[in-house]
Coordinates of C-alpha atoms in Angstrom, one line a residue:
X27 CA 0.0 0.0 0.0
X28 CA 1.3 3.7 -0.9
X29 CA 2.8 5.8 2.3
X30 CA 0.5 8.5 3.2
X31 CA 2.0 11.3 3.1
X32 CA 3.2 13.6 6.5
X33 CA 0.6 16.4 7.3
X34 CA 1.6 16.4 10.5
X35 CA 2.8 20.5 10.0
X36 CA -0.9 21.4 8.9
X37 CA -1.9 20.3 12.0
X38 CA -2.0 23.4 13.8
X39 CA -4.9 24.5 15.7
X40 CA -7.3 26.9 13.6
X41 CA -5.7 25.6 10.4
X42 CA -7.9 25.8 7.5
X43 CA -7.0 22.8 4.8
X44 CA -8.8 22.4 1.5
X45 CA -9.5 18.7 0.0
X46 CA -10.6 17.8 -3.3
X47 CA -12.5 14.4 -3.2
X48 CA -12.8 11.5 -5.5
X49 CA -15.6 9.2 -4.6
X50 CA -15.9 5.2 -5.6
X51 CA -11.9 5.6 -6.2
X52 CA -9.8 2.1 -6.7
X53 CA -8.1 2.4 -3.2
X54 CA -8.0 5.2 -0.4
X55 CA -5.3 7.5 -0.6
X56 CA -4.0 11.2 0.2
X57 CA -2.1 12.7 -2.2
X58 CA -0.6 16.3 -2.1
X59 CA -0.2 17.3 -5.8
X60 CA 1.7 19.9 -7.3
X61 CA 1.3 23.3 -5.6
X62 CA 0.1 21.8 -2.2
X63 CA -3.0 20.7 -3.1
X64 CA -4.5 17.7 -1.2
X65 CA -6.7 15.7 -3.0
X66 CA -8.3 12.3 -1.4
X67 CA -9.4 9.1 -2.6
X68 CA -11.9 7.2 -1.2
X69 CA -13.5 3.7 -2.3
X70 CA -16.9 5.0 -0.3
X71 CA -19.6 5.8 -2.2
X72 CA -21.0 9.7 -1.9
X73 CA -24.6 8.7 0.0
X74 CA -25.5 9.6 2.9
X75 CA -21.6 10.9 4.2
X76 CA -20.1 7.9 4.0
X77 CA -17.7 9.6 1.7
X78 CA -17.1 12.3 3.4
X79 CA -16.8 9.9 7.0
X80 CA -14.4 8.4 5.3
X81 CA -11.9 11.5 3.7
X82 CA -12.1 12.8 7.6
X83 CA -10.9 9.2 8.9
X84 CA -8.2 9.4 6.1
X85 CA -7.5 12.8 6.8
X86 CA -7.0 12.4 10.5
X87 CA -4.4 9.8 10.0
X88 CA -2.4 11.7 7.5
X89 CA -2.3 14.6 10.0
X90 CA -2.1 13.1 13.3
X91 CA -4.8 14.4 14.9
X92 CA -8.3 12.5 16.5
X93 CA -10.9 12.5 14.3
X94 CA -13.2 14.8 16.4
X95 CA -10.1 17.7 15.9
X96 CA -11.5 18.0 12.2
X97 CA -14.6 19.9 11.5
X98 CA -16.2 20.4 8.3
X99 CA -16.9 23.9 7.7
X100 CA -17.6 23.5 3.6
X101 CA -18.6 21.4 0.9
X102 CA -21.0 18.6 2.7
X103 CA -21.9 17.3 -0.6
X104 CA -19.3 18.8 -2.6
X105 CA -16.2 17.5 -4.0
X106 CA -14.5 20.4 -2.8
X107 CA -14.4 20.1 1.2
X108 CA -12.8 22.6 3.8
X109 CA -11.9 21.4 6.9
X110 CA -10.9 23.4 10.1
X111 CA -8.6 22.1 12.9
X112 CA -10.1 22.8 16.2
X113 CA -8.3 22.7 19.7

């Protein structure tokens, strides 16, 4: 299985980290692209937030932080999802 990568330094109380989403993906993955972008795969498929369950558990681990530290403060149903580090 790929190495996640280290987003340990975004994990910064109040940080505000933008994800692009791809739904019914091959494999789960986070993948920081040219120009810092983060874009997450997920094998879920988008009903009912399982998708978006799943990009936060991803997420989480690729940061180091517990699941409840990430917040969702955009994009519910969109591809394009902000999330917010919280204390």
């Amino acid at each position: 299985m790929a190495q996640q990568p280290d987003l340990s330094a975004l994990a910064r109380p109040g940080t505000e980290i933008a994800v692009r989403v791809t739904p019914k993906a091959s494999r789960n993955a986070v993948v920081v692209g040219d120009g810092g972008a983060i874009r997450v795969y997920v094998t879920t498929v988008p009903e009912g937030g399982k998708a978006t369950a799943a990009v936060i558990k991803l997420l989480s681990k690729a940061l180091g932080v517990p699941k409840t530290r990430l917040e969702l403060i955009r994009g519910q149903t969109a591809r394009d999802k902000l999330f917010r580090i919280t204390e």
